[in-house]
Amino acid sequence: MQKKMAYSFPDEVLEHVFSFIQSDKDRNAVSMVCKSWYEIERWCRRKIFIGNCYAVSPRIMIRRFPEIRSVELKGKPHFADFNLVPEGWGGYILPWIVEMAGAYPWLEEIRLKRMVVTDESLELIAKSFKNFKVLVLSFCEGFSTDGLAAIAASCKNLKELDLRESEVDDLSGHWLSHFPETYTSLVSLNISCLGSDEVSFSALERLVGRCPNLRTLQLNRAVPLDKIATILRRAPQLVEFGTGTYAAELRPDVFSNLAGAFSSCKELRSLSGFWDVVPAYLPAIYSVCSRISSLNLSYATIQSHDLIKLVCHCPSLQRLLVLDYIEDSGLEALASSCKDLQELRVFPSDPFGAEPNVSLTEQGLVAVSLGCPKLQSVLYFCHQMTNSALVNIAQNRPNLTRFRLCIIAPRKPDYVTLEPLDVGFGAIVQHCKDLRRLSLSGLLTDRVFEYIGTYAKKLEMLSVAFAGDSDLGLHHVLSGCESLRKLEIRDCSFGDKALLANAAKLETMRSLWMSSCSVSFGACKLLGQKMPRLNVEVIDERGPPDSRPESCPVEKLYIYRSVAGPRFDMPPFVWTMDDEDSALRLS
Amino acid sequence: MEGSVAYENDLNLKATELRLGLPGTDEREEQSVSNVRNKKRPLQDADEEFGANGKSDAQNETATPAKAQIVGWPPIRSYRKNNFQPKKSESDGPGIYVKVSMDGAPYLRKIDLKVYTGYAELLQALENMFKFTIGEYSEREGYKGSDYAPTYEDKDGDWMLVGDVPWDMFVTSCKRLRIMKGSEARGLGCGV
């Protein structure tokens, strides 16, 4: 009798239960329980995240999940951010849009990261999805304001348009005017990446004025300071606001108008923008500072004393992005004022200068690790570090989940003892048991990788540059880091042995990037042959790899697991090591 | 190709396989080898200089002399690099030099507008330069309380009173300055 009950449990009930399961991991687990759960789950999955657009094809996705409403895709490898991936490598969204236009007429959300998006793609989105609501383009490129105009004109239910740091071609400043006068559903608009003169201010003003649900507005640098008050008075309900240029000649009437406008924004929790800051205008935001939880001052070229004054007004701060102008003294002030701080990112103001231009050292980071008990996420650019500072940080903050340290000069040792920083980073992975992301820098031997392989069991992403001595280093990581999903390596003397010995590991990861290392073409071919479910891509701008000896190291290597097989949209400098023809693709 | 024969006899670098560039890049190898040869360094020194990971260092050696910039290092997104102009103590790029004349003074002076952050600084500098006092500025009445009024010729060729437009606009539109004196100066203040 009881067995029969299990079989006759209605699908609708299961679907209803599944609707409470939102996370991808849980959904995937649910789908593996049994065949009927797999079937029910795939019909009711609404949201999909694809971390590597080449791991699966649009057809495969559509075949399995026919009712998707929200798609998130990532394209180029992370190191593309630092110009290590040549132009034209790939990551095109158009083929996906074409397929989804037919299969998902009710698609509502598209979120893309590091993909090439053309105006044609944007126009197709505008035309194909009648209920389109959310478009987020992070670090994308290839489109212009014409494409944005198409979205504005056609997407009547658009709620979110977020162009996070994408590269947009400036063709016309009037794309914003393409939002019809009847359009009122905007909730979130981020145009901070647009170059100057790309936005018609009067159109923006009218748009803001007629969208009562607007919660996020991030302006671009071209919007002058004296326009901020006008905007804020039309949208006092804003929760996140990004200014444009925060500079103007100091005038009391402008200042008081601005301060008044800010003070009427009772819901404001996040501020960003602040290009070209004139410090005298900073007090205009003091009235909202006590509620501010996120502050992005990473473009604000203001000195430590002004930063300290500002930061001391923000006791609720959880997230701070700032330039190294804050200096150690500013970080000490931060540590004593902002006890809720969870995330800190310190960027270099003069990354290519021969000498440090500010007094920001390892001490600042130690102070924050000591004073901020909730600190979880760190990105820190600095010029010097010691093992003892790293050990301190690790002991102070075992709850760190993301730790990215960039000592600007490659291979720099502990400046006091002149030893490698193996022990320091070893302490980080040993104490911070939930560490998910780690970026290394400074002088490092194979020993640091032994520590990482031994202790970093929850580590998902590791970035390595100018480190290690031999293949043993790479072997430690590949054999020890059980949760590893993404590994990116540049300028390390890792070669063939570790890679080939741990080939199976690569299928458990999303991707591996290695550039300026010592992996030979022969090893790449072998890997491509042995592992049919991996795409082994050789990127080499010197010409076909088979025009050089097999022992010759390849320039760059990108390996990722895929159920879609090798891709066919590769540029001339990328070769997939196929299992069929161990040579190269046909040109 | 005679060069390589000479190599064989002199330093015999090829035989010891000291590679300063990637294997297969023979031109570069010859060039960097010849650099070493010209400096007449023994093998050990050359090895130390280029280090264990000679590859990337050597490639940069041929590029720039002093601080060689490595591609993609430090890891900062180009968006951030392009959008951020750091403050430098000396002005970035050429200054904005304009001639300054004062009624009654025998010769002109020249100043760099970029050096000043606003009108207050500029007027103070002019006062010091020509040893006079400028009156108090008001939007309605111009400069009151002195015989002098600072004026400038803008891009359209018009003579304007210094202080009427925002500083940034002034800096980009000012072609030259003239400190007017006497009745002409007073005239500008009244209901223009």
PDB file of C-alpha atoms in Angstrom, chain A residues 224-476:
ATOM      1  CA  PRO A 224      27.494  67.216 -13.003  1.00  0.00           C
ATOM      2  CA  LEU A 225      27.199  67.691  -9.271  1.00  0.00           C
ATOM      3  CA  ASP A 226      24.660  70.459  -9.468  1.00  0.00           C
ATOM      4  CA  LYS A 227      22.197  68.074 -11.101  1.00  0.00           C
ATOM      5  CA  ILE A 228      22.271  65.594  -8.254  1.00  0.00           C
ATOM      6  CA  ALA A 229      19.834  67.546  -6.114  1.00  0.00           C
ATOM      7  CA  THR A 230      17.303  67.683  -8.952  1.00  0.00           C
ATOM      8  CA  ILE A 231      17.493  63.930  -9.445  1.00  0.00           C
ATOM      9  CA  LEU A 232      17.299  63.084  -5.756  1.00  0.00           C
ATOM     10  CA  ARG A 233      14.302  65.302  -5.210  1.00  0.00           C
ATOM     11  CA  ARG A 234      12.483  63.361  -7.903  1.00  0.00           C
ATOM     12  CA  ALA A 235      13.498  60.034  -6.410  1.00  0.00           C
ATOM     13  CA  PRO A 236      13.748  60.354  -2.627  1.00  0.00           C
ATOM     14  CA  GLN A 237      12.885  56.665  -2.345  1.00  0.00           C
ATOM     15  CA  LEU A 238      16.260  55.598  -3.783  1.00  0.00           C
ATOM     16  CA  VAL A 239      18.106  52.853  -1.947  1.00  0.00           C
ATOM     17  CA  GLU A 240      21.259  52.817  -4.095  1.00  0.00           C
ATOM     18  CA  PHE A 241      22.649  55.940  -5.675  1.00  0.00           C
ATOM     19  CA  GLY A 242      25.731  56.563  -7.768  1.00  0.00           C
ATOM     20  CA  THR A 243      26.778  60.133  -8.403  1.00  0.00           C
ATOM     21  CA  GLY A 244      28.495  61.405 -11.492  1.00  0.00           C
ATOM     22  CA  THR A 245      31.320  63.888 -11.115  1.00  0.00           C
ATOM     23  CA  TYR A 246      31.341  65.012  -7.521  1.00  0.00           C
ATOM     24  CA  ALA A 247      33.151  68.237  -8.197  1.00  0.00           C
ATOM     25  CA  ALA A 248      32.112  71.809  -8.628  1.00  0.00           C
ATOM     26  CA  GLU A 249      33.262  75.171  -7.493  1.00  0.00           C
ATOM     27  CA  LEU A 250      32.251  75.482  -3.893  1.00  0.00           C
ATOM     28  CA  ARG A 251      29.089  77.557  -3.674  1.00  0.00           C
ATOM     29  CA  PRO A 252      26.982  77.701  -0.518  1.00  0.00           C
ATOM     30  CA  ASP A 253      23.683  77.580  -2.375  1.00  0.00           C
ATOM     31  CA  VAL A 254      24.689  74.509  -4.349  1.00  0.00           C
ATOM     32  CA  PHE A 255      25.975  72.852  -1.205  1.00  0.00           C
ATOM     33  CA  SER A 256      22.869  73.444   0.861  1.00  0.00           C
ATOM     34  CA  ASN A 257      20.640  72.355  -1.978  1.00  0.00           C
ATOM     35  CA  LEU A 258      22.632  69.147  -2.293  1.00  0.00           C
ATOM     36  CA  ALA A 259      22.677  68.484   1.437  1.00  0.00           C
ATOM     37  CA  GLY A 260      18.947  69.061   1.625  1.00  0.00           C
ATOM     38  CA  ALA A 261      18.301  66.692  -1.252  1.00  0.00           C
ATOM     39  CA  PHE A 262      20.367  63.947   0.335  1.00  0.00           C
ATOM     40  CA  SER A 263      18.721  64.357   3.705  1.00  0.00           C
ATOM     41  CA  SER A 264      15.314  63.705   2.186  1.00  0.00           C
ATOM     42  CA  CYS A 265      16.467  60.254   1.011  1.00  0.00           C
ATOM     43  CA  LYS A 266      15.518  58.208   4.027  1.00  0.00           C
ATOM     44  CA  GLU A 267      15.947  54.835   2.299  1.00  0.00           C
ATOM     45  CA  LEU A 268      19.443  55.432   0.942  1.00  0.00           C
ATOM     46  CA  ARG A 269      21.797  52.587   1.894  1.00  0.00           C
ATOM     47  CA  SER A 270      24.433  52.538  -0.811  1.00  0.00           C
ATOM     48  CA  LEU A 271      26.527  55.250  -2.464  1.00  0.00           C
ATOM     49  CA  SER A 272      28.977  55.099  -5.348  1.00  0.00           C
ATOM     50  CA  GLY A 273      30.369  57.204  -8.200  1.00  0.00           C
ATOM     51  CA  PHE A 274      32.294  60.099  -6.665  1.00  0.00           C
ATOM     52  CA  TRP A 275      34.540  60.860  -9.596  1.00  0.00           C
ATOM     53  CA  ASP A 276      36.777  63.901  -9.249  1.00  0.00           C
ATOM     54  CA  VAL A 277      35.720  64.562  -5.664  1.00  0.00           C
ATOM     55  CA  VAL A 278      35.960  68.021  -4.184  1.00  0.00           C
ATOM     56  CA  PRO A 279      36.257  67.232  -0.468  1.00  0.00           C
ATOM     57  CA  ALA A 280      34.307  70.327   0.546  1.00  0.00           C
ATOM     58  CA  TYR A 281      31.186  68.748  -0.895  1.00  0.00           C
ATOM     59  CA  LEU A 282      31.461  65.509   1.045  1.00  0.00           C
ATOM     60  CA  PRO A 283      29.672  66.787   4.151  1.00  0.00           C
ATOM     61  CA  ALA A 284      26.562  67.106   1.979  1.00  0.00           C
ATOM     62  CA  ILE A 285      26.073  63.366   2.410  1.00  0.00           C
ATOM     63  CA  TYR A 286      26.649  63.251   6.164  1.00  0.00           C
ATOM     64  CA  SER A 287      22.926  63.200   6.914  1.00  0.00           C
ATOM     65  CA  VAL A 288      22.553  59.799   5.269  1.00  0.00           C
ATOM     66  CA  CYS A 289      25.875  58.293   6.351  1.00  0.00           C
ATOM     67  CA  SER A 290      24.582  56.682   9.525  1.00  0.00           C
ATOM     68  CA  ARG A 291      22.398  54.368   7.437  1.00  0.00           C
ATOM     69  CA  ILE A 292      24.904  53.709   4.664  1.00  0.00           C
ATOM     70  CA  SER A 293      25.933  50.062   4.403  1.00  0.00           C
ATOM     71  CA  SER A 294      27.846  50.175   1.116  1.00  0.00           C
ATOM     72  CA  LEU A 295      30.260  52.850  -0.045  1.00  0.00           C
ATOM     73  CA  ASN A 296      32.221  52.772  -3.278  1.00  0.00           C
ATOM     74  CA  LEU A 297      34.904  55.443  -3.178  1.00  0.00           C
ATOM     75  CA  SER A 298      37.235  53.625  -5.535  1.00  0.00           C
ATOM     76  CA  TYR A 299      37.274  56.536  -7.982  1.00  0.00           C
ATOM     77  CA  ALA A 300      37.465  59.220  -5.329  1.00  0.00           C
ATOM     78  CA  THR A 301      40.894  60.820  -5.425  1.00  0.00           C
ATOM     79  CA  ILE A 302      40.748  62.283  -1.945  1.00  0.00           C
ATOM     80  CA  GLN A 303      43.321  62.104   0.766  1.00  0.00           C
ATOM     81  CA  SER A 304      43.395  60.168   3.961  1.00  0.00           C
ATOM     82  CA  HIS A 305      42.099  62.864   6.300  1.00  0.00           C
ATOM     83  CA  ASP A 306      39.010  63.454   4.165  1.00  0.00           C
ATOM     84  CA  LEU A 307      38.407  59.729   3.887  1.00  0.00           C
ATOM     85  CA  ILE A 308      38.735  59.312   7.632  1.00  0.00           C
ATOM     86  CA  LYS A 309      36.202  62.053   8.286  1.00  0.00           C
ATOM     87  CA  LEU A 310      33.748  60.398   5.942  1.00  0.00           C
ATOM     88  CA  VAL A 311      34.236  56.879   7.182  1.00  0.00           C
ATOM     89  CA  CYS A 312      33.792  57.904  10.805  1.00  0.00           C
ATOM     90  CA  HIS A 313      30.299  59.059   9.914  1.00  0.00           C
ATOM     91  CA  CYS A 314      29.343  55.584   8.686  1.00  0.00           C
ATOM     92  CA  PRO A 315      29.000  53.196  11.638  1.00  0.00           C
ATOM     93  CA  SER A 316      26.720  50.846   9.707  1.00  0.00           C
ATOM     94  CA  LEU A 317      29.188  50.332   6.891  1.00  0.00           C
ATOM     95  CA  GLN A 318      29.353  46.754   5.645  1.00  0.00           C
ATOM     96  CA  ARG A 319      31.109  47.193   2.349  1.00  0.00           C
ATOM     97  CA  LEU A 320      33.865  49.657   1.458  1.00  0.00           C
ATOM     98  CA  LEU A 321      35.689  50.083  -1.819  1.00  0.00           C
ATOM     99  CA  VAL A 322      38.415  52.691  -1.623  1.00  0.00           C
ATOM    100  CA  LEU A 323      41.739  53.804  -3.067  1.00  0.00           C
ATOM    101  CA  ASP A 324      44.959  53.368  -1.158  1.00  0.00           C
ATOM    102  CA  TYR A 325      44.825  57.071  -0.384  1.00  0.00           C
ATOM    103  CA  ILE A 326      43.078  55.885   2.746  1.00  0.00           C
ATOM    104  CA  GLU A 327      46.495  54.791   4.048  1.00  0.00           C
ATOM    105  CA  ASP A 328      47.156  52.822   7.214  1.00  0.00           C
ATOM    106  CA  SER A 329      45.830  55.639   9.384  1.00  0.00           C
ATOM    107  CA  GLY A 330      42.523  55.606   7.535  1.00  0.00           C
ATOM    108  CA  LEU A 331      42.219  51.853   7.857  1.00  0.00           C
ATOM    109  CA  GLU A 332      42.850  52.127  11.574  1.00  0.00           C
ATOM    110  CA  ALA A 333      40.027  54.649  11.800  1.00  0.00           C
ATOM    111  CA  LEU A 334      37.853  52.306   9.761  1.00  0.00           C
ATOM    112  CA  ALA A 335      38.643  49.471  12.128  1.00  0.00           C
ATOM    113  CA  SER A 336      37.494  51.467  15.129  1.00  0.00           C
ATOM    114  CA  SER A 337      34.389  53.024  13.550  1.00  0.00           C
ATOM    115  CA  CYS A 338      32.904  50.341  11.385  1.00  0.00           C
ATOM    116  CA  LYS A 339      32.334  47.224  13.401  1.00  0.00           C
ATOM    117  CA  ASP A 340      29.900  45.757  10.886  1.00  0.00           C
ATOM    118  CA  LEU A 341      32.386  45.785   8.035  1.00  0.00           C
ATOM    119  CA  GLN A 342      32.178  42.611   5.946  1.00  0.00           C
ATOM    120  CA  GLU A 343      33.956  43.501   2.747  1.00  0.00           C
ATOM    121  CA  LEU A 344      36.972  45.704   2.076  1.00  0.00           C
ATOM    122  CA  ARG A 345      38.593  46.437  -1.281  1.00  0.00           C
ATOM    123  CA  VAL A 346      41.607  48.726  -1.483  1.00  0.00           C
ATOM    124  CA  PHE A 347      42.747  49.685  -4.982  1.00  0.00           C
ATOM    125  CA  PRO A 348      46.102  51.213  -5.958  1.00  0.00           C
ATOM    126  CA  SER A 349      46.124  54.874  -6.900  1.00  0.00           C
ATOM    127  CA  ASP A 350      49.417  54.588  -8.727  1.00  0.00           C
ATOM    128  CA  PRO A 351      49.839  50.967  -9.783  1.00  0.00           C
ATOM    129  CA  PHE A 352      52.730  51.576 -12.161  1.00  0.00           C
ATOM    130  CA  GLY A 353      54.737  53.974 -10.029  1.00  0.00           C
ATOM    131  CA  ALA A 354      58.229  52.850  -9.155  1.00  0.00           C
ATOM    132  CA  GLU A 355      57.880  53.845  -5.527  1.00  0.00           C
ATOM    133  CA  PRO A 356      54.845  53.687  -3.238  1.00  0.00           C
ATOM    134  CA  ASN A 357      53.088  57.058  -3.288  1.00  0.00           C
ATOM    135  CA  VAL A 358      51.053  56.550  -0.139  1.00  0.00           C
ATOM    136  CA  SER A 359      51.634  55.196   3.311  1.00  0.00           C
ATOM    137  CA  LEU A 360      49.583  52.021   2.962  1.00  0.00           C
ATOM    138  CA  THR A 361      51.256  48.883   4.191  1.00  0.00           C
ATOM    139  CA  GLU A 362      50.419  45.533   5.685  1.00  0.00           C
ATOM    140  CA  GLN A 363      49.626  47.335   8.952  1.00  0.00           C
ATOM    141  CA  GLY A 364      46.394  48.757   7.609  1.00  0.00           C
ATOM    142  CA  LEU A 365      45.065  45.337   6.732  1.00  0.00           C
ATOM    143  CA  VAL A 366      46.128  43.909  10.078  1.00  0.00           C
ATOM    144  CA  ALA A 367      44.281  46.723  11.845  1.00  0.00           C
ATOM    145  CA  VAL A 368      41.073  46.021   9.956  1.00  0.00           C
ATOM    146  CA  SER A 369      41.362  42.280  10.552  1.00  0.00           C
ATOM    147  CA  LEU A 370      41.691  42.980  14.250  1.00  0.00           C
ATOM    148  CA  GLY A 371      38.977  45.602  14.580  1.00  0.00           C
ATOM    149  CA  CYS A 372      36.267  44.249  12.292  1.00  0.00           C
ATOM    150  CA  PRO A 373      34.934  40.937  13.599  1.00  0.00           C
ATOM    151  CA  LYS A 374      32.607  40.351  10.648  1.00  0.00           C
ATOM    152  CA  LEU A 375      35.204  40.883   7.946  1.00  0.00           C
ATOM    153  CA  GLN A 376      34.798  38.121   5.353  1.00  0.00           C
ATOM    154  CA  SER A 377      36.004  39.450   2.041  1.00  0.00           C
ATOM    155  CA  VAL A 378      39.255  41.239   1.280  1.00  0.00           C
ATOM    156  CA  LEU A 379      40.863  42.591  -1.871  1.00  0.00           C
ATOM    157  CA  TYR A 380      44.047  44.459  -1.016  1.00  0.00           C
ATOM    158  CA  PHE A 381      46.682  46.030  -3.235  1.00  0.00           C
ATOM    159  CA  CYS A 382      49.859  47.042  -1.443  1.00  0.00           C
ATOM    160  CA  HIS A 383      53.613  47.247  -1.860  1.00  0.00           C
ATOM    161  CA  GLN A 384      54.865  45.154   1.023  1.00  0.00           C
ATOM    162  CA  MET A 385      53.881  42.266   3.236  1.00  0.00           C
ATOM    163  CA  THR A 386      55.291  40.067   5.959  1.00  0.00           C
ATOM    164  CA  ASN A 387      54.596  36.516   7.027  1.00  0.00           C
ATOM    165  CA  SER A 388      53.846  37.680  10.542  1.00  0.00           C
ATOM    166  CA  ALA A 389      51.232  40.146   9.296  1.00  0.00           C
ATOM    167  CA  LEU A 390      49.548  37.384   7.328  1.00  0.00           C
ATOM    168  CA  VAL A 391      49.636  35.071  10.319  1.00  0.00           C
ATOM    169  CA  ASN A 392      48.069  37.824  12.427  1.00  0.00           C
ATOM    170  CA  ILE A 393      45.349  38.394   9.890  1.00  0.00           C
ATOM    171  CA  ALA A 394      44.624  34.675   9.711  1.00  0.00           C
ATOM    172  CA  GLN A 395      44.419  34.320  13.464  1.00  0.00           C
ATOM    173  CA  ASN A 396      42.313  37.446  13.869  1.00  0.00           C
ATOM    174  CA  ARG A 397      39.887  36.577  11.103  1.00  0.00           C
ATOM    175  CA  PRO A 398      39.302  32.850  10.694  1.00  0.00           C
ATOM    176  CA  ASN A 399      35.916  33.719   9.226  1.00  0.00           C
ATOM    177  CA  LEU A 400      37.458  35.049   6.005  1.00  0.00           C
ATOM    178  CA  THR A 401      35.847  33.548   2.909  1.00  0.00           C
ATOM    179  CA  ARG A 402      37.568  35.607   0.219  1.00  0.00           C
ATOM    180  CA  PHE A 403      41.161  36.752   0.488  1.00  0.00           C
ATOM    181  CA  ARG A 404      42.837  38.389  -2.476  1.00  0.00           C
ATOM    182  CA  LEU A 405      46.174  39.994  -1.853  1.00  0.00           C
ATOM    183  CA  CYS A 406      48.098  41.756  -4.572  1.00  0.00           C
ATOM    184  CA  ILE A 407      51.611  42.802  -3.687  1.00  0.00           C
ATOM    185  CA  ILE A 408      52.355  45.016  -6.620  1.00  0.00           C
ATOM    186  CA  ALA A 409      55.942  43.996  -7.374  1.00  0.00           C
ATOM    187  CA  PRO A 410      56.008  40.360  -8.540  1.00  0.00           C
ATOM    188  CA  ARG A 411      57.925  37.838  -6.412  1.00  0.00           C
ATOM    189  CA  LYS A 412      58.443  40.231  -3.547  1.00  0.00           C
ATOM    190  CA  PRO A 413      59.517  38.473  -0.349  1.00  0.00           C
ATOM    191  CA  ASP A 414      58.659  39.262   3.274  1.00  0.00           C
ATOM    192  CA  TYR A 415      60.324  42.666   3.443  1.00  0.00           C
ATOM    193  CA  VAL A 416      61.608  42.112   6.981  1.00  0.00           C
ATOM    194  CA  THR A 417      62.920  38.563   6.843  1.00  0.00           C
ATOM    195  CA  LEU A 418      63.381  38.363   3.049  1.00  0.00           C
ATOM    196  CA  GLU A 419      61.797  34.921   3.144  1.00  0.00           C
ATOM    197  CA  PRO A 420      59.037  33.724   0.828  1.00  0.00           C
ATOM    198  CA  LEU A 421      55.482  34.328   1.995  1.00  0.00           C
ATOM    199  CA  ASP A 422      54.665  30.620   2.093  1.00  0.00           C
ATOM    200  CA  VAL A 423      54.138  30.534   5.835  1.00  0.00           C
ATOM    201  CA  GLY A 424      51.878  33.587   5.816  1.00  0.00           C
ATOM    202  CA  PHE A 425      49.525  32.281   3.167  1.00  0.00           C
ATOM    203  CA  GLY A 426      49.770  28.867   4.791  1.00  0.00           C
ATOM    204  CA  ALA A 427      48.358  30.397   7.949  1.00  0.00           C
ATOM    205  CA  ILE A 428      45.507  31.923   5.953  1.00  0.00           C
ATOM    206  CA  VAL A 429      44.402  28.581   4.532  1.00  0.00           C
ATOM    207  CA  GLN A 430      44.930  26.800   7.788  1.00  0.00           C
ATOM    208  CA  HIS A 431      42.897  29.147   9.964  1.00  0.00           C
ATOM    209  CA  CYS A 432      40.264  30.258   7.488  1.00  0.00           C
ATOM    210  CA  LYS A 433      38.515  26.955   7.072  1.00  0.00           C
ATOM    211  CA  ASP A 434      35.688  28.361   4.973  1.00  0.00           C
ATOM    212  CA  LEU A 435      37.953  30.146   2.522  1.00  0.00           C
ATOM    213  CA  ARG A 436      36.373  29.960  -0.936  1.00  0.00           C
ATOM    214  CA  ARG A 437      38.505  32.330  -2.922  1.00  0.00           C
ATOM    215  CA  LEU A 438      42.214  33.050  -2.702  1.00  0.00           C
ATOM    216  CA  SER A 439      44.625  35.153  -4.774  1.00  0.00           C
ATOM    217  CA  LEU A 440      48.332  34.840  -4.093  1.00  0.00           C
ATOM    218  CA  SER A 441      51.203  37.232  -4.685  1.00  0.00           C
ATOM    219  CA  GLY A 442      54.719  37.902  -3.519  1.00  0.00           C
ATOM    220  CA  LEU A 443      57.598  35.448  -3.419  1.00  0.00           C
ATOM    221  CA  LEU A 444      56.198  31.920  -3.126  1.00  0.00           C
ATOM    222  CA  THR A 445      57.727  28.466  -3.425  1.00  0.00           C
ATOM    223  CA  ASP A 446      56.134  25.049  -3.894  1.00  0.00           C
ATOM    224  CA  ARG A 447      55.638  25.005  -0.139  1.00  0.00           C
ATOM    225  CA  VAL A 448      52.704  27.405  -0.221  1.00  0.00           C
ATOM    226  CA  PHE A 449      50.928  25.044  -2.589  1.00  0.00           C
ATOM    227  CA  GLU A 450      51.534  22.193  -0.216  1.00  0.00           C
ATOM    228  CA  TYR A 451      49.777  24.190   2.488  1.00  0.00           C
ATOM    229  CA  ILE A 452      46.938  25.032   0.125  1.00  0.00           C
ATOM    230  CA  GLY A 453      46.495  21.426  -0.948  1.00  0.00           C
ATOM    231  CA  THR A 454      46.524  20.265   2.631  1.00  0.00           C
ATOM    232  CA  TYR A 455      44.229  22.821   4.228  1.00  0.00           C
ATOM    233  CA  ALA A 456      42.141  24.678   1.666  1.00  0.00           C
ATOM    234  CA  LYS A 457      39.413  22.089   1.437  1.00  0.00           C
ATOM    235  CA  LYS A 458      36.611  24.527   0.718  1.00  0.00           C
ATOM    236  CA  LEU A 459      38.611  26.582  -1.756  1.00  0.00           C
ATOM    237  CA  GLU A 460      36.707  27.087  -5.019  1.00  0.00           C
ATOM    238  CA  MET A 461      38.806  29.626  -6.849  1.00  0.00           C
ATOM    239  CA  LEU A 462      42.569  30.132  -6.795  1.00  0.00           C
ATOM    240  CA  SER A 463      44.576  32.784  -8.662  1.00  0.00           C
ATOM    241  CA  VAL A 464      48.322  32.360  -8.931  1.00  0.00           C
ATOM    242  CA  ALA A 465      50.968  34.584 -10.510  1.00  0.00           C
ATOM    243  CA  PHE A 466      54.786  34.462 -10.565  1.00  0.00           C
ATOM    244  CA  ALA A 467      54.905  31.688  -7.990  1.00  0.00           C
ATOM    245  CA  GLY A 468      56.118  28.172  -7.314  1.00  0.00           C
ATOM    246  CA  ASP A 469      59.216  26.263  -8.370  1.00  0.00           C
ATOM    247  CA  SER A 470      58.085  23.086 -10.029  1.00  0.00           C
ATOM    248  CA  ASP A 471      55.233  20.841 -11.061  1.00  0.00           C
ATOM    249  CA  LEU A 472      54.983  19.671  -7.480  1.00  0.00           C
ATOM    250  CA  GLY A 473      53.304  22.958  -6.646  1.00  0.00           C
ATOM    251  CA  LEU A 474      50.565  22.448  -9.199  1.00  0.00           C
ATOM    252  CA  HIS A 475      50.224  18.827  -8.185  1.00  0.00           C
ATOM    253  CA  HIS A 476      49.564  19.784  -4.563  1.00  0.00           C
TER     254      HIS A 476
END
